mmCIF file of C-alpha atoms in Angstrom:
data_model
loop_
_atom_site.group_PDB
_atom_site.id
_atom_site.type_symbol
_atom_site.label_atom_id
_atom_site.label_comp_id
_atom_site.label_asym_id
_atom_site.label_seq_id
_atom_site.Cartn_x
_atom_site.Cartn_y
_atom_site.Cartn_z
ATOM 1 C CA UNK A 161 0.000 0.000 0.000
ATOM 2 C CA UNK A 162 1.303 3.659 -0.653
ATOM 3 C CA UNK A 163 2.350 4.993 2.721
ATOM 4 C CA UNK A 164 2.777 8.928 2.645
ATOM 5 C CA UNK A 165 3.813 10.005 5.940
ATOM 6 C CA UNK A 166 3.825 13.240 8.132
ATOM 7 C CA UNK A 167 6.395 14.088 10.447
ATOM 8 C CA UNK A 168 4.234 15.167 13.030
ATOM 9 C CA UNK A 169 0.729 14.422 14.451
ATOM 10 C CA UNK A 170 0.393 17.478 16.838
ATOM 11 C CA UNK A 171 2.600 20.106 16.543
ATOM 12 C CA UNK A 172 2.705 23.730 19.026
ATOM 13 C CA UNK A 173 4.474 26.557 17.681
ATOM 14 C CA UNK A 174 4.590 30.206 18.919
ATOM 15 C CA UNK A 175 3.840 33.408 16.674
ATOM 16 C CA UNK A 176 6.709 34.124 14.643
ATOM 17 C CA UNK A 177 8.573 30.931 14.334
ATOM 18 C CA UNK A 178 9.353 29.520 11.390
ATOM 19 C CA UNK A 179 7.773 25.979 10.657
ATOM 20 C CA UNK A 180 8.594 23.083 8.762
ATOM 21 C CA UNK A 181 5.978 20.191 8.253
ATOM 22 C CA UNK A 182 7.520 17.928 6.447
ATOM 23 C CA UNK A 183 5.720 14.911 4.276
ATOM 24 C CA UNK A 184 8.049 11.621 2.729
ATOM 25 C CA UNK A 185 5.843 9.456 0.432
ATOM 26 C CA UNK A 186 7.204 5.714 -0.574
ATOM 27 C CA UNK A 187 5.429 5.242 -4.215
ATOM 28 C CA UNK A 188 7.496 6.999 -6.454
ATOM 29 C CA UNK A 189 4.618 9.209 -6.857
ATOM 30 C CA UNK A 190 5.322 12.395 -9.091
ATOM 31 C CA UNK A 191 2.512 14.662 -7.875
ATOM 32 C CA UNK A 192 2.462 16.234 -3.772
ATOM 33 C CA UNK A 193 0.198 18.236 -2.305
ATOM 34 C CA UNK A 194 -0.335 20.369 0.473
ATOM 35 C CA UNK A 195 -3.810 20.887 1.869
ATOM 36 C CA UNK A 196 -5.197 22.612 5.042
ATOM 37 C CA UNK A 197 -8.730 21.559 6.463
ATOM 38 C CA UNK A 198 -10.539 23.883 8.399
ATOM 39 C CA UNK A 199 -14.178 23.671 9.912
ATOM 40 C CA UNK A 200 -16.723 24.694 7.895
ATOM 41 C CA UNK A 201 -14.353 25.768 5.490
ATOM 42 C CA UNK A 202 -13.322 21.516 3.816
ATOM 43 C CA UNK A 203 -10.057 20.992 2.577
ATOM 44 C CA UNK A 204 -8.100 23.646 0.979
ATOM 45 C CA UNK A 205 -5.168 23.504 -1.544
ATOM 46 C CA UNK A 206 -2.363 25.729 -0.772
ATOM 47 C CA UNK A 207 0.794 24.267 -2.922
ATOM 48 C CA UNK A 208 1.485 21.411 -4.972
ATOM 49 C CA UNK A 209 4.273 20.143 -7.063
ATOM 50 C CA UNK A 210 4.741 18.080 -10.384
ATOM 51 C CA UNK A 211 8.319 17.441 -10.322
ATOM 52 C CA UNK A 212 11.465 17.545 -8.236
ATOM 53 C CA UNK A 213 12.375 21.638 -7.599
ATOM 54 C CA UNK A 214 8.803 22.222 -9.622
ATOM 55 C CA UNK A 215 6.076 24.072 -7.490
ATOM 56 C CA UNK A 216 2.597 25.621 -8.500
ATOM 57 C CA UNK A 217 0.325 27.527 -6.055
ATOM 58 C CA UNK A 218 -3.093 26.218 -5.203
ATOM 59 C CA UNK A 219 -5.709 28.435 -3.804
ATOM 60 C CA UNK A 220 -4.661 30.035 -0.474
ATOM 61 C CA UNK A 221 -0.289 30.093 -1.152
ATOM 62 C CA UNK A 222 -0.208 33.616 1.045
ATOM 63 C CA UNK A 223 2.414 32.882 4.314
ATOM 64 C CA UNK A 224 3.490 29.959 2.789
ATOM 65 C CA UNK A 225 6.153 28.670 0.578
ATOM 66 C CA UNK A 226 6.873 25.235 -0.193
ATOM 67 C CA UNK A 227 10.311 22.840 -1.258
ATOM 68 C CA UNK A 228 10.936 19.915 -2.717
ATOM 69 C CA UNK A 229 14.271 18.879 -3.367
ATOM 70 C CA UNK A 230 13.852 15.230 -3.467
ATOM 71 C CA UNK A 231 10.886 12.895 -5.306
ATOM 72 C CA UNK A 232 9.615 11.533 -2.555
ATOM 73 C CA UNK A 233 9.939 14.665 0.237
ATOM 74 C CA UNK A 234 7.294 17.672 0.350
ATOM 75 C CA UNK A 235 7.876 20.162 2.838
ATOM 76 C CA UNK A 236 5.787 22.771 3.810
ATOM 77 C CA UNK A 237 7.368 26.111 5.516
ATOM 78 C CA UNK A 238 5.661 29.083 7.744
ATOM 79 C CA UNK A 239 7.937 31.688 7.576
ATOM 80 C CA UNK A 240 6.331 33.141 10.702
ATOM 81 C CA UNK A 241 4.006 31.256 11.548
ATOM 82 C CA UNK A 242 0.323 33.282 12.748
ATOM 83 C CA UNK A 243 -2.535 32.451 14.685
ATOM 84 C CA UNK A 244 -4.564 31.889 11.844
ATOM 85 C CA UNK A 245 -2.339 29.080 10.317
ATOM 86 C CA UNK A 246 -3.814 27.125 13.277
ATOM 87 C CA UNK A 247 -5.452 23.975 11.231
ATOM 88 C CA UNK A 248 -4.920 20.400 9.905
ATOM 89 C CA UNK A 249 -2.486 20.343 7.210
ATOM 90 C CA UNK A 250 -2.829 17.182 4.910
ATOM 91 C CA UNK A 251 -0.201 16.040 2.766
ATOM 92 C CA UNK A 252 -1.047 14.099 -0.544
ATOM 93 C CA UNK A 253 0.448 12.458 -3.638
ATOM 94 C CA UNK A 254 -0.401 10.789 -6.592
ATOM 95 C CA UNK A 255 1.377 8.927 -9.272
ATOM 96 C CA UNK A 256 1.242 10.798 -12.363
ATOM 97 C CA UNK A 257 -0.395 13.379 -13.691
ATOM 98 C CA UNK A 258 -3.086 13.581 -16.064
ATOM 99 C CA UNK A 259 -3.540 9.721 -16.360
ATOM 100 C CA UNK A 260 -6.492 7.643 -15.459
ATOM 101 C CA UNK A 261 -5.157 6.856 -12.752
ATOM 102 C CA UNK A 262 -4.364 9.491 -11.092
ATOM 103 C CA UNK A 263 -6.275 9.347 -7.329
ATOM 104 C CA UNK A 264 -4.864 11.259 -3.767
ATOM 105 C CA UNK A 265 -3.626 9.248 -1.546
ATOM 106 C CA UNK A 266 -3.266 11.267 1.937
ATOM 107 C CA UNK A 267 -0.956 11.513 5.104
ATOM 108 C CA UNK A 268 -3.148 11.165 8.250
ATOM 109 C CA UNK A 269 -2.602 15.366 8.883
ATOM 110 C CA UNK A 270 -0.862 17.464 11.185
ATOM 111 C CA UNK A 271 -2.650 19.715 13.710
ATOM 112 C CA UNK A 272 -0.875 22.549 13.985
ATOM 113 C CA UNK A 273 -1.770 25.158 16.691
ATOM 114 C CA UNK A 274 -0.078 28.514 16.568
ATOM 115 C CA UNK A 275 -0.120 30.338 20.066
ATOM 116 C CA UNK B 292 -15.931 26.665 -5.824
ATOM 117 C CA UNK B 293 -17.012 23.064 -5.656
ATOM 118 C CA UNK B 294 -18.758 21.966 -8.572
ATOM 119 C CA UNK B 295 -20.702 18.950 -6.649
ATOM 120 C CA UNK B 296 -24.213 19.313 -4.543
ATOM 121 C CA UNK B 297 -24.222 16.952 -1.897
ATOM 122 C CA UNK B 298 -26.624 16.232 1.312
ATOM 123 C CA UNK B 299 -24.655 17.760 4.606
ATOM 124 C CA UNK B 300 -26.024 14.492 6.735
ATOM 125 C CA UNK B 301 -27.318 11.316 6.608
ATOM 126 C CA UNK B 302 -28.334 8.079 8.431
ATOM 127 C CA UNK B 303 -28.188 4.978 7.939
ATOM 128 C CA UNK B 304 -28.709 1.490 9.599
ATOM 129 C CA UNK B 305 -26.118 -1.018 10.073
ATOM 130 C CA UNK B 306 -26.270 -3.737 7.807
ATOM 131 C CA UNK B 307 -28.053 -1.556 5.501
ATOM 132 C CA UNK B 308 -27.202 -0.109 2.003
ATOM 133 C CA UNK B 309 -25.983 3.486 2.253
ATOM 134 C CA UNK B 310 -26.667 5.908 -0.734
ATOM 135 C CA UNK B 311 -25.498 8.392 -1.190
ATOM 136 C CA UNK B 312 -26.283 11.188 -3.856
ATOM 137 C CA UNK B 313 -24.306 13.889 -5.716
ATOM 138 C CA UNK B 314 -25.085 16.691 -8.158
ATOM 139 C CA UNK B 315 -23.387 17.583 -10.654
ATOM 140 C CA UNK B 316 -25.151 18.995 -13.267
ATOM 141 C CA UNK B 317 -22.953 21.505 -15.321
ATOM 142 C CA UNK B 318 -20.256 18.561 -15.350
ATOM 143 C CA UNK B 319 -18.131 18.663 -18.833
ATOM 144 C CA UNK B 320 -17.691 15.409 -21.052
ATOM 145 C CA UNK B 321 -13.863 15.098 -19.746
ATOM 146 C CA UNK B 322 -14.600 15.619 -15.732
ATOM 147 C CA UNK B 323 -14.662 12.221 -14.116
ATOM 148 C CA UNK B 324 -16.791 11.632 -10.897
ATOM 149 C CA UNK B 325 -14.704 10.901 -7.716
ATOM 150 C CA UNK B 326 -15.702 9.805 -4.256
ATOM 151 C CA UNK B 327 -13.158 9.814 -1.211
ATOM 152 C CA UNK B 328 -13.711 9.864 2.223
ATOM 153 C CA UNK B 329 -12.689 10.857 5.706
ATOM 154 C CA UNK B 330 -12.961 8.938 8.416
ATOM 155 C CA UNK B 331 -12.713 11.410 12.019
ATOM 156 C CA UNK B 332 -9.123 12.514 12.420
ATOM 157 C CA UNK B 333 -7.449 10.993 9.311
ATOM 158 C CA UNK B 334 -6.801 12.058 6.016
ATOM 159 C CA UNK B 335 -9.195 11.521 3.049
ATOM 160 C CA UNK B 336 -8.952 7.835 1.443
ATOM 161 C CA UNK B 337 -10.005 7.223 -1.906
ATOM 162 C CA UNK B 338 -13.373 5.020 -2.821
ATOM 163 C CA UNK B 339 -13.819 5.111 -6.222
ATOM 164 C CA UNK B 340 -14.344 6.754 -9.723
ATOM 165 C CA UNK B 341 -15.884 6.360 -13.060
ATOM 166 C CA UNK B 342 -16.674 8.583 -16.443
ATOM 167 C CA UNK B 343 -20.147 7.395 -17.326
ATOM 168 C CA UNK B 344 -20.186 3.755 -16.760
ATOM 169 C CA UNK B 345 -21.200 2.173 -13.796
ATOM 170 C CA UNK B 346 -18.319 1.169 -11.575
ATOM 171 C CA UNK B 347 -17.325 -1.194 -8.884
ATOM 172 C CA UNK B 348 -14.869 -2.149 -6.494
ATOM 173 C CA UNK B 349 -14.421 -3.861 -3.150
ATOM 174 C CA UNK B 350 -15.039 -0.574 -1.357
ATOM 175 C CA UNK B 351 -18.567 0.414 -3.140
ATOM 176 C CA UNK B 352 -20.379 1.323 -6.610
ATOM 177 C CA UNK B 353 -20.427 3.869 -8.397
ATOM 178 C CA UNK B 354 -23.727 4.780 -10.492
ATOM 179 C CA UNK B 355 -24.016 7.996 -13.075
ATOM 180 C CA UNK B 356 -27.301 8.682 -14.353
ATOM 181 C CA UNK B 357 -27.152 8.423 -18.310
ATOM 182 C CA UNK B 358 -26.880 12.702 -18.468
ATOM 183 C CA UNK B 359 -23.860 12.640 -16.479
ATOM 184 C CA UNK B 360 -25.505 15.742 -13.880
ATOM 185 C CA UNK B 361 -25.595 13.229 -10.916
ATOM 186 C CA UNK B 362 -24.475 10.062 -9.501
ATOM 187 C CA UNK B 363 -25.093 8.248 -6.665
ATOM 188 C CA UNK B 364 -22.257 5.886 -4.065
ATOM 189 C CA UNK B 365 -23.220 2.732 -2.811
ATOM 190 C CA UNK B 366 -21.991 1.484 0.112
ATOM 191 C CA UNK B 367 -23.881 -2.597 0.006
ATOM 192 C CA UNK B 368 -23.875 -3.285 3.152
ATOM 193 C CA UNK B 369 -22.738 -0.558 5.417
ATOM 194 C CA UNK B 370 -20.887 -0.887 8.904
ATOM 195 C CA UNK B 371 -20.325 1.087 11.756
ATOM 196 C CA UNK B 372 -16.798 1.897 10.392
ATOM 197 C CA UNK B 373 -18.165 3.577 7.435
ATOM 198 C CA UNK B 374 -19.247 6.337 9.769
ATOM 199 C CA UNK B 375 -17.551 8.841 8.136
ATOM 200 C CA UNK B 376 -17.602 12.651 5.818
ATOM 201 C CA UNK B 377 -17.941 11.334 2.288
ATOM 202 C CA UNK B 378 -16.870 13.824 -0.455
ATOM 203 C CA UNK B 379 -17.890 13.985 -4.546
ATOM 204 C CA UNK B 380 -15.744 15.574 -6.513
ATOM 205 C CA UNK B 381 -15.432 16.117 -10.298
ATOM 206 C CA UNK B 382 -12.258 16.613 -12.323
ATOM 207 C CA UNK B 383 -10.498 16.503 -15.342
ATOM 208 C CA UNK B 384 -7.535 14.915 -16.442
ATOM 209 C CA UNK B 385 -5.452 18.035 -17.428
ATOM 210 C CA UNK B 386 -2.748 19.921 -16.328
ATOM 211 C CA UNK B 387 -3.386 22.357 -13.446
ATOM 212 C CA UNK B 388 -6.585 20.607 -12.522
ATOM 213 C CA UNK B 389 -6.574 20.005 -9.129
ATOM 214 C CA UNK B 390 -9.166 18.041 -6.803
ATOM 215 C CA UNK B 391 -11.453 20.565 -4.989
ATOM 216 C CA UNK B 392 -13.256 19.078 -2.085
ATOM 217 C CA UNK B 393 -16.737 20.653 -0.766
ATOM 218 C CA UNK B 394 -18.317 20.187 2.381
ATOM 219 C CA UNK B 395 -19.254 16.812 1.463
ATOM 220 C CA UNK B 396 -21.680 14.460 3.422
ATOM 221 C CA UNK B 397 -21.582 13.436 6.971
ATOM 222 C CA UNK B 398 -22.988 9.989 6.758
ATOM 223 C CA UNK B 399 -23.518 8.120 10.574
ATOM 224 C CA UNK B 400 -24.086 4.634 10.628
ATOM 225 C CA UNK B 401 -26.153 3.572 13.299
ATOM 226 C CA UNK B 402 -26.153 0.104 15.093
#
């Protein structure tokens, strides 16, 4: 089974620090993603990549930035992180894009709270 | 913005067949239907997904009316684990098309 895994389950971080949330898939997928899920608000894209070094903003990129210097590693950064980055961030990948068979597979998230 | 219509809640019995229904009626001829879902406190697993054929799998069915506007997930014989938010999306295999979840529906399985 594809395993994509997220570094951290729970994670506290103060205003201002810079955050890394780092996500290692084992498929040799070609597509990652980065999603935060909110309440009322579903899952949200922020970045996603296509390639090793390649990165494409989704629909909320703003205090974000992304890197991904490896296939298999995604990592998303918080330059200073804010009180309203508090959420579940969900990392994804999939094999290959714009095939049939292209489907998500997710981490199990990261609940980030920013104090 | 989501392109899908679904239910926000549902019930059903355990045991019984859960169906669940999903709008999407200015779909294009190269969106495919998608279901996933998310089970409290993980990340979204994928069920299935079809074009305009009928589809199944080991998870559930998939059936699109003949017009393509809606479609409806069939879970046969539903359990207490398939308590869960289940999500339709539509989507296209291009470049820079990426999967855009809604609110989806909260389906509770009851015992």
């Amino acid at each position: 089974d594809v395993k994509v895994t997220q570094s951290s389950r729970y994670l506290v971080k103060r205003t201002g620090e810079k955050v890394f949330l780092e996500c290692v898939q084992d498929m040799d997928h070609e597509n990652m993603f980065w999603y935060r899920q909110d309440p009322g608000l579903g899952l949200r894209l922020i970045y996603f990549s296509y390639d090793v070094k390649m990165k494409e903003k989704g629909d909320i990129p703003e205090g974000y930035s992304v890197s991904r210097e490896k296939k298999e590693r995604f990592s998303l950064i918080l330059e200073s992180a804010s009180t309203n980055q508090t959420s579940m961030y969900l990392c994804a990948s999939s094999p290959s894009r714009g095939a049939s068979n292209e489907k998500l597979f997710f981490g199990s998230g990261t609940q980030l709270s920013v104090l | 913005d989501a392109k899908t219509t679904q239910p926000p809640s549902m019930d059903c019995a355990e045991g019984r067949a859960a169906n669940l229904p999903c709008n999407h009626s200015t779909i294009s001829g190269n969106e495919y239907v998608y279901w996933y879902r998310q089970i409290h406190s993980q990340g979204p697993q994928y069920i299935i997904h079809g074009l305009k054929n009928n589809e199944t799998n080991e998870m559930a069915s998939l059936i699109i009316t003949e017009d393509r506007k809606s479609s409806t997930l069939i879970l046969p014989h539903a359990t207490l684990r398939d308590t869960a938010v289940y999500y339709c999306i539509v989507r296209a295999y291009i470049y820079g098309q990426n999967f855009v979840f809604g609110p989806g529906t909260r389906l509770s399985v009851l015992p």
